Amino acid sequence: MTCRRGALIVLEGVDKAGKTTQCNKLVQALQDSGRHAEMMRFPERSTKIGQLINSYLENKSNLEDHTVHLLFSANRWELVPLMKEKLEQGISLVVDRYAFSGVAFTSAKPGFSLDWCMNPDIGLPKPDLVMFLQLNPSEAAQRGQFGTERYETSVFQKAVQQKFELLMKDPSVKCQVIDAARNIEDVHADIKNHSVNAIIAAENEPIGELWK
Ligand code: TMP
């Protein structure tokens, strides 16, 4: 590898926390400061697997809970060659949801252990930084109604939040909790600062393997 690799930066959090807005602003800010950066999101709904997931999320089809969990994971794995290629070209990837959403959402369903949920994602490219946008359920509710997709209820989101909090305690992943209750620009400044530090720290490090 001749050039410095890009960093894998993940934004996680419950619905309404502002992940997508912040991912877009971060990519723009990194590009404006002369860095190579691109955004990705999971689920990536454009692939064949992504289309199955999309139809499930829009309540147009039903899938068995284990099956859909594995499809979400497969949707990440199918993009791993592209992710690695971009990182090795020196492009930093800003990712809207990753394996942490996968584990938090499925393990919030009855009968799913954290371990079972983590297994299919073991070995994915390890994020150089995960930022968890934290917003309590009452503040999230003030940001407007949930949409009509599956999982968009406050009871389920509360259960998901608890699972996220467990995952963020894992010392093997570099994680930063971000107070998402502040205004968009303050949250952005915080996220940009952490991201620039992560990009510099990752430059000469090999890409790690998640949960290994
Ligand atoms: P989105 O609204 O960010 O596109 O996410 C779609 C929904 O899919 C959201 O409710 C979170 C959920 N999800 C999972 O259940 N498992 C996963 O692995 C991912 C990435 C998202």
PDB file of C-alpha atoms and ligand atoms in Angstrom:
ATOM      1  CA  MET A   1       0.000   0.000   0.000  1.00  0.00           C
ATOM      2  CA  THR A   2       1.611   3.238  -1.103  1.00  0.00           C
ATOM      3  CA  CYS A   3      -1.033   5.777  -0.053  1.00  0.00           C
ATOM      4  CA  ARG A   4      -2.399   6.186   3.445  1.00  0.00           C
ATOM      5  CA  ARG A   5      -5.624   4.307   3.881  1.00  0.00           C
ATOM      6  CA  GLY A   6      -8.940   5.979   4.598  1.00  0.00           C
ATOM      7  CA  ALA A   7     -10.783   5.553   7.886  1.00  0.00           C
ATOM      8  CA  LEU A   8     -14.023   3.666   8.448  1.00  0.00           C
ATOM      9  CA  ILE A   9     -16.287   5.956  10.446  1.00  0.00           C
ATOM     10  CA  VAL A  10     -19.720   4.744  11.565  1.00  0.00           C
ATOM     11  CA  LEU A  11     -22.658   6.735  12.908  1.00  0.00           C
ATOM     12  CA  GLU A  12     -25.202   4.811  14.946  1.00  0.00           C
ATOM     13  CA  GLY A  13     -28.228   5.663  17.050  1.00  0.00           C
ATOM     14  CA  VAL A  14     -31.990   5.319  17.254  1.00  0.00           C
ATOM     15  CA  ASP A  15     -34.333   6.912  14.723  1.00  0.00           C
ATOM     16  CA  LYS A  16     -34.585  10.733  14.781  1.00  0.00           C
ATOM     17  CA  ALA A  17     -31.101  11.095  16.283  1.00  0.00           C
ATOM     18  CA  GLY A  18     -29.950  12.885  13.098  1.00  0.00           C
ATOM     19  CA  LYS A  19     -27.562  10.244  11.713  1.00  0.00           C
ATOM     20  CA  THR A  20     -28.245  10.855   8.033  1.00  0.00           C
ATOM     21  CA  THR A  21     -28.048  14.663   8.347  1.00  0.00           C
ATOM     22  CA  GLN A  22     -24.774  14.361  10.254  1.00  0.00           C
ATOM     23  CA  CYS A  23     -23.272  11.820   7.806  1.00  0.00           C
ATOM     24  CA  ASN A  24     -23.988  14.189   4.898  1.00  0.00           C
ATOM     25  CA  LYS A  25     -22.520  17.187   6.737  1.00  0.00           C
ATOM     26  CA  LEU A  26     -19.434  15.231   7.750  1.00  0.00           C
ATOM     27  CA  VAL A  27     -18.689  14.016   4.213  1.00  0.00           C
ATOM     28  CA  GLN A  28     -19.120  17.575   2.909  1.00  0.00           C
ATOM     29  CA  ALA A  29     -16.846  19.032   5.607  1.00  0.00           C
ATOM     30  CA  LEU A  30     -14.142  16.412   5.014  1.00  0.00           C
ATOM     31  CA  GLN A  31     -14.274  17.014   1.256  1.00  0.00           C
ATOM     32  CA  ASP A  32     -14.168  20.801   1.787  1.00  0.00           C
ATOM     33  CA  SER A  33     -10.991  20.356   3.827  1.00  0.00           C
ATOM     34  CA  GLY A  34      -9.382  18.469   0.943  1.00  0.00           C
ATOM     35  CA  ARG A  35      -9.849  14.906   2.223  1.00  0.00           C
ATOM     36  CA  HIS A  36     -11.248  12.013   0.213  1.00  0.00           C
ATOM     37  CA  ALA A  37     -14.516  10.934   1.812  1.00  0.00           C
ATOM     38  CA  GLU A  38     -17.668   9.149   0.696  1.00  0.00           C
ATOM     39  CA  MET A  39     -20.899   8.166   2.382  1.00  0.00           C
ATOM     40  CA  MET A  40     -22.372   4.670   2.587  1.00  0.00           C
ATOM     41  CA  ARG A  41     -25.472   3.416   4.360  1.00  0.00           C
ATOM     42  CA  PHE A  42     -26.829   0.134   5.626  1.00  0.00           C
ATOM     43  CA  PRO A  43     -29.113  -1.360   4.659  1.00  0.00           C
ATOM     44  CA  GLU A  44     -27.940  -0.623   1.106  1.00  0.00           C
ATOM     45  CA  ARG A  45     -31.318  -1.109  -0.533  1.00  0.00           C
ATOM     46  CA  SER A  46     -30.152  -1.105  -4.179  1.00  0.00           C
ATOM     47  CA  THR A  47     -28.762  -4.672  -4.280  1.00  0.00           C
ATOM     48  CA  LYS A  48     -30.873  -7.844  -4.671  1.00  0.00           C
ATOM     49  CA  ILE A  49     -30.493  -8.577  -0.958  1.00  0.00           C
ATOM     50  CA  GLY A  50     -31.204  -4.912  -0.206  1.00  0.00           C
ATOM     51  CA  GLN A  51     -34.451  -5.116  -2.171  1.00  0.00           C
ATOM     52  CA  LEU A  52     -35.632  -8.055  -0.032  1.00  0.00           C
ATOM     53  CA  ILE A  53     -34.803  -6.019   3.090  1.00  0.00           C
ATOM     54  CA  ASN A  54     -36.560  -2.933   1.704  1.00  0.00           C
ATOM     55  CA  SER A  55     -39.745  -4.834   1.005  1.00  0.00           C
ATOM     56  CA  TYR A  56     -39.634  -6.259   4.563  1.00  0.00           C
ATOM     57  CA  LEU A  57     -39.052  -2.823   6.136  1.00  0.00           C
ATOM     58  CA  GLU A  58     -41.903  -1.319   4.118  1.00  0.00           C
ATOM     59  CA  ASN A  59     -44.181  -4.117   5.397  1.00  0.00           C
ATOM     60  CA  LYS A  60     -44.710  -5.357   1.837  1.00  0.00           C
ATOM     61  CA  SER A  61     -43.393  -8.810   2.738  1.00  0.00           C
ATOM     62  CA  ASN A  62     -42.800 -10.853   5.856  1.00  0.00           C
ATOM     63  CA  LEU A  63     -39.561 -12.645   6.645  1.00  0.00           C
ATOM     64  CA  GLU A  64     -38.747 -14.932   9.547  1.00  0.00           C
ATOM     65  CA  ASP A  65     -36.714 -12.998  12.195  1.00  0.00           C
ATOM     66  CA  HIS A  66     -33.486 -15.066  11.961  1.00  0.00           C
ATOM     67  CA  THR A  67     -33.659 -14.930   8.176  1.00  0.00           C
ATOM     68  CA  VAL A  68     -33.942 -11.150   8.006  1.00  0.00           C
ATOM     69  CA  HIS A  69     -31.102 -10.764  10.501  1.00  0.00           C
ATOM     70  CA  LEU A  70     -28.861 -12.847   8.241  1.00  0.00           C
ATOM     71  CA  LEU A  71     -29.955 -10.853   5.192  1.00  0.00           C
ATOM     72  CA  PHE A  72     -28.960  -7.570   6.890  1.00  0.00           C
ATOM     73  CA  SER A  73     -25.554  -9.125   7.634  1.00  0.00           C
ATOM     74  CA  ALA A  74     -25.210 -10.495   4.081  1.00  0.00           C
ATOM     75  CA  ASN A  75     -26.000  -6.989   2.802  1.00  0.00           C
ATOM     76  CA  ARG A  76     -22.929  -5.723   4.685  1.00  0.00           C
ATOM     77  CA  TRP A  77     -20.708  -8.609   3.571  1.00  0.00           C
ATOM     78  CA  GLU A  78     -21.614  -8.141  -0.103  1.00  0.00           C
ATOM     79  CA  LEU A  79     -20.227  -4.590   0.092  1.00  0.00           C
ATOM     80  CA  VAL A  80     -16.989  -5.520   1.917  1.00  0.00           C
ATOM     81  CA  PRO A  81     -14.843  -5.825  -1.267  1.00  0.00           C
ATOM     82  CA  LEU A  82     -15.951  -2.332  -2.342  1.00  0.00           C
ATOM     83  CA  MET A  83     -15.397  -0.900   1.139  1.00  0.00           C
ATOM     84  CA  LYS A  84     -11.870  -2.337   1.352  1.00  0.00           C
ATOM     85  CA  GLU A  85     -11.035  -1.094  -2.128  1.00  0.00           C
ATOM     86  CA  LYS A  86     -12.097   2.446  -1.238  1.00  0.00           C
ATOM     87  CA  LEU A  87     -10.322   2.442   2.137  1.00  0.00           C
ATOM     88  CA  GLU A  88      -7.133   1.213   0.485  1.00  0.00           C
ATOM     89  CA  GLN A  89      -7.427   3.987  -2.117  1.00  0.00           C
ATOM     90  CA  GLY A  90      -7.295   6.487   0.756  1.00  0.00           C
ATOM     91  CA  ILE A  91     -11.020   7.258   0.792  1.00  0.00           C
ATOM     92  CA  SER A  92     -12.579   7.603   4.239  1.00  0.00           C
ATOM     93  CA  LEU A  93     -16.030   6.039   4.470  1.00  0.00           C
ATOM     94  CA  VAL A  94     -18.741   7.666   6.559  1.00  0.00           C
ATOM     95  CA  VAL A  95     -21.319   4.956   7.174  1.00  0.00           C
ATOM     96  CA  ASP A  96     -24.932   5.507   8.232  1.00  0.00           C
ATOM     97  CA  ARG A  97     -25.606   2.385  10.424  1.00  0.00           C
ATOM     98  CA  TYR A  98     -23.521  -0.808  10.491  1.00  0.00           C
ATOM     99  CA  ALA A  99     -23.378  -4.101  12.401  1.00  0.00           C
ATOM    100  CA  PHE A 100     -24.298  -2.334  15.677  1.00  0.00           C
ATOM    101  CA  SER A 101     -27.762  -1.551  14.280  1.00  0.00           C
ATOM    102  CA  GLY A 102     -27.956  -5.143  13.081  1.00  0.00           C
ATOM    103  CA  VAL A 103     -27.328  -6.499  16.564  1.00  0.00           C
ATOM    104  CA  ALA A 104     -29.325  -3.848  18.465  1.00  0.00           C
ATOM    105  CA  PHE A 105     -32.484  -4.219  16.371  1.00  0.00           C
ATOM    106  CA  THR A 106     -32.597  -8.032  16.277  1.00  0.00           C
ATOM    107  CA  SER A 107     -31.554  -8.540  19.905  1.00  0.00           C
ATOM    108  CA  ALA A 108     -34.404  -6.195  20.929  1.00  0.00           C
ATOM    109  CA  LYS A 109     -36.774  -8.919  19.653  1.00  0.00           C
ATOM    110  CA  PRO A 110     -37.742 -11.707  22.089  1.00  0.00           C
ATOM    111  CA  GLY A 111     -35.567 -14.824  22.100  1.00  0.00           C
ATOM    112  CA  PHE A 112     -32.395 -13.358  20.528  1.00  0.00           C
ATOM    113  CA  SER A 113     -29.115 -13.275  22.442  1.00  0.00           C
ATOM    114  CA  LEU A 114     -26.486 -10.631  21.794  1.00  0.00           C
ATOM    115  CA  ASP A 115     -23.976 -13.392  20.959  1.00  0.00           C
ATOM    116  CA  TRP A 116     -26.149 -15.036  18.320  1.00  0.00           C
ATOM    117  CA  CYS A 117     -26.817 -11.668  16.732  1.00  0.00           C
ATOM    118  CA  MET A 118     -23.140 -10.670  16.638  1.00  0.00           C
ATOM    119  CA  ASN A 119     -21.887 -13.905  15.081  1.00  0.00           C
ATOM    120  CA  PRO A 120     -22.603 -13.319  11.369  1.00  0.00           C
ATOM    121  CA  ASP A 121     -20.889  -9.902  11.477  1.00  0.00           C
ATOM    122  CA  ILE A 122     -17.677 -11.126  13.148  1.00  0.00           C
ATOM    123  CA  GLY A 123     -14.748 -10.268  10.888  1.00  0.00           C
ATOM    124  CA  LEU A 124     -16.324  -7.359   8.993  1.00  0.00           C
ATOM    125  CA  PRO A 125     -13.980  -4.401   8.490  1.00  0.00           C
ATOM    126  CA  LYS A 126     -13.680  -2.883  11.938  1.00  0.00           C
ATOM    127  CA  PRO A 127     -14.692   0.763  12.247  1.00  0.00           C
ATOM    128  CA  ASP A 128     -11.872   3.091  13.262  1.00  0.00           C
ATOM    129  CA  LEU A 129     -14.519   5.079  15.108  1.00  0.00           C
ATOM    130  CA  VAL A 130     -18.167   4.510  15.986  1.00  0.00           C
ATOM    131  CA  MET A 131     -20.129   7.543  17.067  1.00  0.00           C
ATOM    132  CA  PHE A 132     -23.338   6.778  18.887  1.00  0.00           C
ATOM    133  CA  LEU A 133     -25.768   9.683  18.607  1.00  0.00           C
ATOM    134  CA  GLN A 134     -27.599   9.636  21.883  1.00  0.00           C
ATOM    135  CA  LEU A 135     -31.070  11.126  22.202  1.00  0.00           C
ATOM    136  CA  ASN A 136     -33.553  10.135  24.857  1.00  0.00           C
ATOM    137  CA  PRO A 137     -36.929   8.817  23.682  1.00  0.00           C
ATOM    138  CA  SER A 138     -38.896  11.884  24.834  1.00  0.00           C
ATOM    139  CA  GLU A 139     -36.605  14.243  22.894  1.00  0.00           C
ATOM    140  CA  ALA A 140     -36.826  11.947  19.855  1.00  0.00           C
ATOM    141  CA  ALA A 141     -40.636  12.097  20.067  1.00  0.00           C
ATOM    142  CA  GLN A 142     -40.496  15.926  20.006  1.00  0.00           C
ATOM    143  CA  ARG A 143     -38.736  15.736  16.637  1.00  0.00           C
ATOM    144  CA  GLY A 144     -41.967  14.470  15.039  1.00  0.00           C
ATOM    145  CA  GLN A 145     -43.859  11.291  14.337  1.00  0.00           C
ATOM    146  CA  PHE A 146     -42.157   8.049  13.421  1.00  0.00           C
ATOM    147  CA  GLY A 147     -42.699   6.924   9.833  1.00  0.00           C
ATOM    148  CA  THR A 148     -44.613   3.872   8.719  1.00  0.00           C
ATOM    149  CA  GLU A 149     -41.719   1.415   8.370  1.00  0.00           C
ATOM    150  CA  ARG A 150     -41.320  -1.649  10.540  1.00  0.00           C
ATOM    151  CA  TYR A 151     -39.559  -0.953  13.898  1.00  0.00           C
ATOM    152  CA  GLU A 152     -40.672   2.724  13.967  1.00  0.00           C
ATOM    153  CA  THR A 153     -42.457   2.647  17.324  1.00  0.00           C
ATOM    154  CA  SER A 154     -41.222   4.274  20.509  1.00  0.00           C
ATOM    155  CA  VAL A 155     -41.528   1.065  22.574  1.00  0.00           C
ATOM    156  CA  PHE A 156     -39.277  -0.855  20.191  1.00  0.00           C
ATOM    157  CA  GLN A 157     -36.827   2.061  19.789  1.00  0.00           C
ATOM    158  CA  LYS A 158     -36.444   2.191  23.574  1.00  0.00           C
ATOM    159  CA  ALA A 159     -35.490  -1.500  23.636  1.00  0.00           C
ATOM    160  CA  VAL A 160     -33.059  -0.892  20.758  1.00  0.00           C
ATOM    161  CA  GLN A 161     -31.448   2.010  22.629  1.00  0.00           C
ATOM    162  CA  GLN A 162     -30.738  -0.256  25.605  1.00  0.00           C
ATOM    163  CA  LYS A 163     -29.039  -2.778  23.320  1.00  0.00           C
ATOM    164  CA  PHE A 164     -26.954  -0.018  21.698  1.00  0.00           C
ATOM    165  CA  GLU A 165     -25.808   1.063  25.155  1.00  0.00           C
ATOM    166  CA  LEU A 166     -24.631  -2.492  25.906  1.00  0.00           C
ATOM    167  CA  LEU A 167     -22.733  -2.708  22.612  1.00  0.00           C
ATOM    168  CA  MET A 168     -21.045   0.650  23.143  1.00  0.00           C
ATOM    169  CA  LYS A 169     -19.451  -0.658  26.363  1.00  0.00           C
ATOM    170  CA  ASP A 170     -17.393  -3.171  24.366  1.00  0.00           C
ATOM    171  CA  PRO A 171     -13.754  -2.059  24.799  1.00  0.00           C
ATOM    172  CA  SER A 172     -12.671  -3.750  21.537  1.00  0.00           C
ATOM    173  CA  VAL A 173     -14.439  -1.049  19.501  1.00  0.00           C
ATOM    174  CA  LYS A 174     -13.421   2.623  19.591  1.00  0.00           C
ATOM    175  CA  CYS A 175     -16.670   4.299  20.447  1.00  0.00           C
ATOM    176  CA  GLN A 176     -17.690   7.856  21.176  1.00  0.00           C
ATOM    177  CA  VAL A 177     -21.068   8.827  22.598  1.00  0.00           C
ATOM    178  CA  ILE A 178     -22.329  12.080  21.058  1.00  0.00           C
ATOM    179  CA  ASP A 179     -25.039  14.163  22.718  1.00  0.00           C
ATOM    180  CA  ALA A 180     -27.477  14.523  19.817  1.00  0.00           C
ATOM    181  CA  ALA A 181     -29.888  16.773  21.743  1.00  0.00           C
ATOM    182  CA  ARG A 182     -27.788  19.842  20.876  1.00  0.00           C
ATOM    183  CA  ASN A 183     -28.232  21.942  17.719  1.00  0.00           C
ATOM    184  CA  ILE A 184     -27.104  20.506  14.368  1.00  0.00           C
ATOM    185  CA  GLU A 185     -23.961  22.674  14.088  1.00  0.00           C
ATOM    186  CA  ASP A 186     -22.686  21.880  17.594  1.00  0.00           C
ATOM    187  CA  VAL A 187     -23.218  18.146  17.038  1.00  0.00           C
ATOM    188  CA  HIS A 188     -21.468  18.437  13.663  1.00  0.00           C
ATOM    189  CA  ALA A 189     -18.444  20.251  15.131  1.00  0.00           C
ATOM    190  CA  ASP A 190     -18.046  17.481  17.694  1.00  0.00           C
ATOM    191  CA  ILE A 191     -18.392  14.721  15.094  1.00  0.00           C
ATOM    192  CA  LYS A 192     -15.943  16.403  12.709  1.00  0.00           C
ATOM    193  CA  ASN A 193     -13.359  16.797  15.434  1.00  0.00           C
ATOM    194  CA  HIS A 194     -13.527  13.124  16.457  1.00  0.00           C
ATOM    195  CA  SER A 195     -13.483  12.042  12.808  1.00  0.00           C
ATOM    196  CA  VAL A 196     -10.375  14.015  11.854  1.00  0.00           C
ATOM    197  CA  ASN A 197      -8.535  12.485  14.824  1.00  0.00           C
ATOM    198  CA  ALA A 198      -9.680   8.999  13.783  1.00  0.00           C
ATOM    199  CA  ILE A 199      -8.582   9.567  10.166  1.00  0.00           C
ATOM    200  CA  ILE A 200      -5.087  10.617  11.290  1.00  0.00           C
ATOM    201  CA  ALA A 201      -4.817   7.661  13.710  1.00  0.00           C
ATOM    202  CA  ALA A 202      -5.944   5.126  11.066  1.00  0.00           C
ATOM    203  CA  GLU A 203      -3.626   6.289   8.271  1.00  0.00           C
ATOM    204  CA  ASN A 204      -0.825   3.847   8.963  1.00  0.00           C
ATOM    205  CA  GLU A 205      -2.801   1.101  10.697  1.00  0.00           C
ATOM    206  CA  PRO A 206      -4.085  -2.030   8.953  1.00  0.00           C
ATOM    207  CA  ILE A 207      -7.860  -2.423   8.629  1.00  0.00           C
ATOM    208  CA  GLY A 208      -9.053  -4.360  11.681  1.00  0.00           C
ATOM    209  CA  GLU A 209     -11.610  -7.172  11.972  1.00  0.00           C
ATOM    210  CA  LEU A 210     -14.785  -6.488  13.934  1.00  0.00           C
ATOM    211  CA  TRP A 211     -15.418  -8.457  17.165  1.00  0.00           C
ATOM    212  CA  LYS A 212     -12.418 -10.767  16.610  1.00  0.00           C
TER     213      LYS A 212
HETATM  214  P1  TMP B   1     -32.801   3.338   7.853  1.00  0.00           P
HETATM  215  O1  TMP B   1     -34.095   3.956   8.275  1.00  0.00           O
HETATM  216  O2  TMP B   1     -31.603   3.980   8.463  1.00  0.00           O
HETATM  217  O3  TMP B   1     -32.702   3.128   6.364  1.00  0.00           O
HETATM  218  O4  TMP B   1     -32.770   1.869   8.514  1.00  0.00           O
HETATM  219  C1  TMP B   1     -33.707   0.928   8.196  1.00  0.00           C
HETATM  220  C2  TMP B   1     -34.183   0.140   9.375  1.00  0.00           C
HETATM  221  O5  TMP B   1     -33.507  -1.124   9.426  1.00  0.00           O
HETATM  222  C3  TMP B   1     -34.016   0.783  10.738  1.00  0.00           C
HETATM  223  O6  TMP B   1     -35.252   0.601  11.461  1.00  0.00           O
HETATM  224  C4  TMP B   1     -32.937  -0.043  11.401  1.00  0.00           C
HETATM  225  C5  TMP B   1     -33.079  -1.408  10.758  1.00  0.00           C
HETATM  226  N1  TMP B   1     -31.847  -2.205  10.666  1.00  0.00           N
HETATM  227  C6  TMP B   1     -31.847  -3.513  11.153  1.00  0.00           C
HETATM  228  O7  TMP B   1     -32.841  -3.986  11.700  1.00  0.00           O
HETATM  229  N2  TMP B   1     -30.710  -4.264  10.996  1.00  0.00           N
HETATM  230  C7  TMP B   1     -29.592  -3.771  10.376  1.00  0.00           C
HETATM  231  O8  TMP B   1     -28.587  -4.493  10.255  1.00  0.00           O
HETATM  232  C8  TMP B   1     -29.612  -2.409   9.893  1.00  0.00           C
HETATM  233  C9  TMP B   1     -28.402  -1.854   9.210  1.00  0.00           C
HETATM  234  C10 TMP B   1     -30.755  -1.666  10.054  1.00  0.00           C
END
